[in-house]
Coordinates of C-alpha atoms in Angstrom, one line a residue:
X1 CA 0.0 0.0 0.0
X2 CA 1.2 3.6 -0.8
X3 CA -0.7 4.8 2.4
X4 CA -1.7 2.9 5.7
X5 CA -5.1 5.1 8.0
X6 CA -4.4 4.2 11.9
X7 CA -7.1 5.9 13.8
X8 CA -6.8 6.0 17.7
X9 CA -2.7 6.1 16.9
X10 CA -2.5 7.8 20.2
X11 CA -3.3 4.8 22.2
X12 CA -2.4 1.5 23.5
X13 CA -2.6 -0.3 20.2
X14 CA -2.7 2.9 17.8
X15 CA 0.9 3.3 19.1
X16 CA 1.4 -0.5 18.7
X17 CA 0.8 -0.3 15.4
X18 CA 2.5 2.9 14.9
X19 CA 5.5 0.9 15.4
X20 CA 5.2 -2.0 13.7
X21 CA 3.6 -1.9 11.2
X22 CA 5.8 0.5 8.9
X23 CA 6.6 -2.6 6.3
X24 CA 2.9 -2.6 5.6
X25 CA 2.6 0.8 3.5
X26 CA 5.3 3.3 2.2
X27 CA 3.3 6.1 4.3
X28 CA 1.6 5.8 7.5
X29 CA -1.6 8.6 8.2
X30 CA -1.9 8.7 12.1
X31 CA -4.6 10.2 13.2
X32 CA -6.1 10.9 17.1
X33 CA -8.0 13.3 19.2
X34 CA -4.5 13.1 22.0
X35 CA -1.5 14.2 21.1
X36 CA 1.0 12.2 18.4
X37 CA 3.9 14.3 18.5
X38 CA 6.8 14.3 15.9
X39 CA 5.6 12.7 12.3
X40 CA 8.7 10.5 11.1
X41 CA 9.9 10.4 7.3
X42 CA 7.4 7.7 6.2
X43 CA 4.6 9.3 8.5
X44 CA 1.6 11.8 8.6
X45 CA 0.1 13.4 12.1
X46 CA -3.8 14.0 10.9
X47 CA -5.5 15.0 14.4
X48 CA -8.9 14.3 13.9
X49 CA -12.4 13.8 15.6
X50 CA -13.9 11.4 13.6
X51 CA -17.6 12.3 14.7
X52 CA -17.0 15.3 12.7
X53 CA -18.0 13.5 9.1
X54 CA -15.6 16.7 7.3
X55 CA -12.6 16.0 9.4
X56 CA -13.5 12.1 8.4
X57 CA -13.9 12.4 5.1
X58 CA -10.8 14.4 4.9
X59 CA -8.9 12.0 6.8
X60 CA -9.5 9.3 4.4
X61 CA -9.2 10.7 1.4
X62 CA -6.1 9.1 -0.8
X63 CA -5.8 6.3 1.8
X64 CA -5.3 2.5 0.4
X65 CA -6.5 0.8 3.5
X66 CA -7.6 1.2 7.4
X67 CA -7.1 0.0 10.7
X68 CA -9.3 1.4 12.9
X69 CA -8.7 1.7 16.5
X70 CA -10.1 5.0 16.8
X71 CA -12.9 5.9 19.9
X72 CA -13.3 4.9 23.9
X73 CA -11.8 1.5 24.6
X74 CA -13.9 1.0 28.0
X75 CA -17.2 1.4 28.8
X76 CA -18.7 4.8 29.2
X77 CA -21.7 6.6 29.5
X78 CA -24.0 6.9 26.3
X79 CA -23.3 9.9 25.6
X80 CA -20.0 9.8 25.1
X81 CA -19.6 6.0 23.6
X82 CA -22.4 7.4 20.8
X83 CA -19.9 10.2 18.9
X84 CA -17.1 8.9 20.0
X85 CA -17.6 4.6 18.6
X86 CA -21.0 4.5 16.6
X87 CA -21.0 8.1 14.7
X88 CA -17.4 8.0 14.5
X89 CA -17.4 4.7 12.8
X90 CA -20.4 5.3 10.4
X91 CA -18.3 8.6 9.4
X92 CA -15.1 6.8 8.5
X93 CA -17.3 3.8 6.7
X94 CA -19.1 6.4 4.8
X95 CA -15.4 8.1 4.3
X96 CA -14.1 5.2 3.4
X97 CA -16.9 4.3 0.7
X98 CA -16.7 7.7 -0.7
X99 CA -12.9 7.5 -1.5
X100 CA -12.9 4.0 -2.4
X101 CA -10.9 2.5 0.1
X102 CA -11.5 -1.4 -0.1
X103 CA -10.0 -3.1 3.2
X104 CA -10.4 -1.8 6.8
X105 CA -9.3 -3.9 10.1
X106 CA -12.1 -3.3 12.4
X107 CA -10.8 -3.7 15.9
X108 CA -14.1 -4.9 17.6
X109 CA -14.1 -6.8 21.0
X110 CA -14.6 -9.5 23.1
X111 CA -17.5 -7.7 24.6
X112 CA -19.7 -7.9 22.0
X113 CA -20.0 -11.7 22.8
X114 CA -19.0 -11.1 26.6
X115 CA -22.0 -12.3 28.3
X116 CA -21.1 -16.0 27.2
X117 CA -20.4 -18.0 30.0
X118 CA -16.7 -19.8 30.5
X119 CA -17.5 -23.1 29.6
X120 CA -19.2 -22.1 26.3
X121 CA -16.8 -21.8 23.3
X122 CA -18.5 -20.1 20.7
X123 CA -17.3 -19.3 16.5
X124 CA -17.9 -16.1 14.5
X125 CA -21.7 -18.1 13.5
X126 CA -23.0 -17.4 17.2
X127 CA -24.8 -14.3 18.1
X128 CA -23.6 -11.3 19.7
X129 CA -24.1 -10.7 23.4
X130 CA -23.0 -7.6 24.4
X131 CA -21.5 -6.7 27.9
X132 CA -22.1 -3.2 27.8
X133 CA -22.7 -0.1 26.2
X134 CA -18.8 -0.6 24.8
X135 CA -19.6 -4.0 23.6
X136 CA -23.1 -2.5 21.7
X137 CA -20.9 0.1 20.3
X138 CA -18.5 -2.4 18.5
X139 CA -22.0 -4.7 18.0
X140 CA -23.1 -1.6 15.9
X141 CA -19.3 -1.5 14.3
X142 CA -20.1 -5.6 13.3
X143 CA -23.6 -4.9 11.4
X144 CA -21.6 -1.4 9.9
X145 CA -18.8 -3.0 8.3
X146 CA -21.9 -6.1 7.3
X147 CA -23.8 -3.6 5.7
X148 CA -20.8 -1.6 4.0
X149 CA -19.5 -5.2 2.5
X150 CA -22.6 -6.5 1.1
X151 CA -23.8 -3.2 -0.3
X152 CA -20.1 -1.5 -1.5
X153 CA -18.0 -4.4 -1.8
X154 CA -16.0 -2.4 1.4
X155 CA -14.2 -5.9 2.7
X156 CA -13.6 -5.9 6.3
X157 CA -12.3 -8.2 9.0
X158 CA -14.0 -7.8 12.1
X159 CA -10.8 -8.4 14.8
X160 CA -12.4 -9.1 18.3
X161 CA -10.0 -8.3 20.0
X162 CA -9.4 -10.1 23.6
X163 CA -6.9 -8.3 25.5
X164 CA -3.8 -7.2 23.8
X165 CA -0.5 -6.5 26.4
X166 CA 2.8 -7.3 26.9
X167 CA 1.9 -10.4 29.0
X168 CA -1.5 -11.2 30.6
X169 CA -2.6 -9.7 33.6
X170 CA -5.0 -11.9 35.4
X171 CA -6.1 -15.2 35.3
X172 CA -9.4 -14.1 32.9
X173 CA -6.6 -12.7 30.2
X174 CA -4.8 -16.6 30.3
X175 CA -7.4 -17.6 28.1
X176 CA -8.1 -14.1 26.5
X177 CA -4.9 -12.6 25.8
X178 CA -3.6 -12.0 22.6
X179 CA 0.3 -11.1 22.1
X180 CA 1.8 -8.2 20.2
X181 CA 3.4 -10.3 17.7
X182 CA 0.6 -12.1 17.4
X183 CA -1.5 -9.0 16.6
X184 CA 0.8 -7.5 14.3
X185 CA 1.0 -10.9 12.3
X186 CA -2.8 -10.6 12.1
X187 CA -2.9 -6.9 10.8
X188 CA -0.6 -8.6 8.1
X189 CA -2.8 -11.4 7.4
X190 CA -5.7 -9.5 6.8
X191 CA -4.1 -6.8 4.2
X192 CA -2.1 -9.7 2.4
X193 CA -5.2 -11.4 1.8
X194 CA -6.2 -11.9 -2.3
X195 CA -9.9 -12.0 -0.6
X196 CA -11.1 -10.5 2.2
X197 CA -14.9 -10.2 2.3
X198 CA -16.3 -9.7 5.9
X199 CA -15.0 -11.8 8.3
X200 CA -14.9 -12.3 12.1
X201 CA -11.6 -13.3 13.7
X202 CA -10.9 -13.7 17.8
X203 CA -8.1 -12.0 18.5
X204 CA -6.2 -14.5 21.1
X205 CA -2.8 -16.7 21.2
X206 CA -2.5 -19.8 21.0
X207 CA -3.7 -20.3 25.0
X208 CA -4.3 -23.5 26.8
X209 CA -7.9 -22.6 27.5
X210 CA -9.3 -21.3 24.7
X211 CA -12.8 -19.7 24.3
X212 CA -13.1 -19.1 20.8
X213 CA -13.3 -20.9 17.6
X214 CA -11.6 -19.1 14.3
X215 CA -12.5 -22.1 11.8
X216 CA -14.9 -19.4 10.2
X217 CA -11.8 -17.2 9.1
X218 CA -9.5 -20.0 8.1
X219 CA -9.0 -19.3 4.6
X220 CA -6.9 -16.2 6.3
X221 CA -3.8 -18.3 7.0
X222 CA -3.6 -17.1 10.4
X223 CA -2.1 -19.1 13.1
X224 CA -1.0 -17.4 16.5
X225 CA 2.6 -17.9 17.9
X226 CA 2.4 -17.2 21.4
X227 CA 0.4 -18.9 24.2
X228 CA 0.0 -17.6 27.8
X229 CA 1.2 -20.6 29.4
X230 CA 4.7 -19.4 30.0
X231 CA 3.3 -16.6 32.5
X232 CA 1.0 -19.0 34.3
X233 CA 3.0 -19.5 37.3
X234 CA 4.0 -15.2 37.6
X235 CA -0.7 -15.0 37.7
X236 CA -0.5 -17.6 40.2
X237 CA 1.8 -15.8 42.6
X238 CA 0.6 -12.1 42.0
X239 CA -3.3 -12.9 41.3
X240 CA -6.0 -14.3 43.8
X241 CA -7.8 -17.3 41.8
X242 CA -11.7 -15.7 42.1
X243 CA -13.8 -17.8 43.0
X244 CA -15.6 -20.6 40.2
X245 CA -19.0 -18.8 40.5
X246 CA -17.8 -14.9 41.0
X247 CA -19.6 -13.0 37.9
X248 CA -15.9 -12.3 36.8
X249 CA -14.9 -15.7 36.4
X250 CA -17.9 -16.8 35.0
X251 CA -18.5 -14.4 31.9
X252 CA -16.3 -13.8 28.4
X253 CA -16.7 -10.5 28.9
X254 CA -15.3 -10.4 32.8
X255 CA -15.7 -7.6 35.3
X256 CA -17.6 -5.6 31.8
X257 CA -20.7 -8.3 32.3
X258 CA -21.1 -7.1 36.3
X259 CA -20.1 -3.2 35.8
X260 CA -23.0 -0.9 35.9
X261 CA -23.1 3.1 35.3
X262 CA -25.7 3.7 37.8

C-alpha cells in the first residue's frame, strides 16, 4: 500500500501499530484526538475527531486501506460512547466508501460476545451478546462493516480483540490474551489477503484454555505464535484465583458483564 489510515494512533494499540507496522505501507496517516507528537519520514500526524463526518472524510481521502482503533476503549456513559464509537465509525465507513478504500481492520471486541459463559466456546456463527454499552458500540461497528460489504464491496475483517498486552494480567486474560506479535501478524494477514470479504476473527494466542473458535476465518492463514502458558506461574503468585461462580470468572466479557453506570 502507498498509504496505511491508523485511527486512535495515540493509544495503547494505535501506538502498537505505529510501530510495527511500517513494512505494511510506504506512508503511515496517524490520526487521534490526543496528542501524536513528531511525524517520522514515512509518516503523517492527521488529528482528527472522527464524529466530525468533514474531518472524516478528509482524513480518508487518498488512503489504500484502514485500521481502525479510533474511539473509547472501556465502557462509558452513552453519551460519550455514541460520537465517539458509533457516529465516528459510520463517518469513516461512509469516508471510506466515498474515497474508495476497499480493506479496513475493524478492531471490535470481546464484549460484544462477553456475556457467554466460561464453559461455552463459541465461533464467528453465534450471536452477539453484548456486555455493555462498549460492547453494543463495536456490536453496531459488526452490522456497519456487514452492511458496507454486502452493499459497496468495502471488505472488512472484524478483529475481536481479547486483551492485547505485553503479557497477561490476570487469570481471565490466560485464556483471553492475545500477544503483540501475534497482533501485528494478524494486521498482516488481513491486508495480504487476495480475498477478504467480511470476516470475524478472535483476536487470542494460542492459549491453553481457549474460548473461541476461528475455523470461520480459516482461509486467512492465520495461526498465533504465542500462548499464555509461560506466564502462568508469575498469575498464580501475584493474582487471587476468584472464585468458580464470582460473575468475573464466569463471563467472556469479565468484570464488563457485572459493571454498571448507575
Amino acid at each position: 500500500m502507498k498509504r496505511l489510515l491508523i485511527t486512535g494512533a495515540a493509544g495503547g494499540l494505535g501506538s502498537l501499530a505505529r510501530r510495527r507496522l511500517t513494512d505494511l505501507a510506504e506512508t503511515l496517516r496517524l490520526s487521534d484526538i490526543a496528542d501524536l507528537g513528531e511525524a517520522a519520514a514515512h509518516e503523517e500526524i492527521r488529528p482528527c475527531e472522527l464524529s466530525d463526518f468533514a474531518q472524516a472524510q478528509a482524513l480518508v481521502e487518498g488512503c489504500d486501506g484502514i485500521v481502525h482503533f479510533g474511539g473509547i476503549s472501556v465502557e462509558n456513559t452513552w453519551e460519550k460512547i455514541l460520537p465517539a464509537n458509533i457516529e465516528g465509525t459510520y463517518n469513516l465507513y461512509e469516508a471510506a466508501r466515498q474515497s474508495g478504500v476497499k480493506r479496513i481492520f475493524f478492531a471490535s471486541s470481546n464484549h460484544a460476545i462477553g456475556f457467554y459463559k466460561r464453559e461455552t466456546r463459541i465461533d464467528a456463527t453465534d450471536p452477539v451478546r453484548p456486555d455493555s454499552l462498549y460492547g453494543v458500540s463495536k456490536c453496531f461497528g459488526e452490522a456497519l462493516a456487514r452492511y458496507y460489504y454486502d452493499k459497496y464491496g468495502v471488505e472488512t475483517a472484524v478483529v475481536r480483540i481479547g486483551s492485547c498486552f505485553p503479557e497477561p494480567k490476570d487469570h481471565r486474560m490466560m485464556a483471553t490474551w492475545l500477544s503483540e506479535d501475534d497482533l501485528v501478524s494478524l494486521i498482516g494477514r488481513v491486508f495480504d489477503a487476495p480475498k477478504l470479504g467480511y470476516v470475524t476473527v478472535f483476536g487470542a494466542s494460542d492459549n491453553e484454555e481457549q474460548w473461541w473458535d476461528n475455523r470461520c476465518a480459516g482461509f486467512l492463514g492465520w495461526r498465533p505464535k504465542d500462548s499464555s502458558e509461560p506466564f502462568r506461574a508469575m498469575i498464580d503468585a501475584k493474582c487471587e484465583k476468584p472464585e468458580s461462580e464470582a460473575p468475573v470468572n464466569r463471563y467472556h466479557g469479565g468484570a464488563f458483564a457485572i459493571a454498571r453506570l448507575d
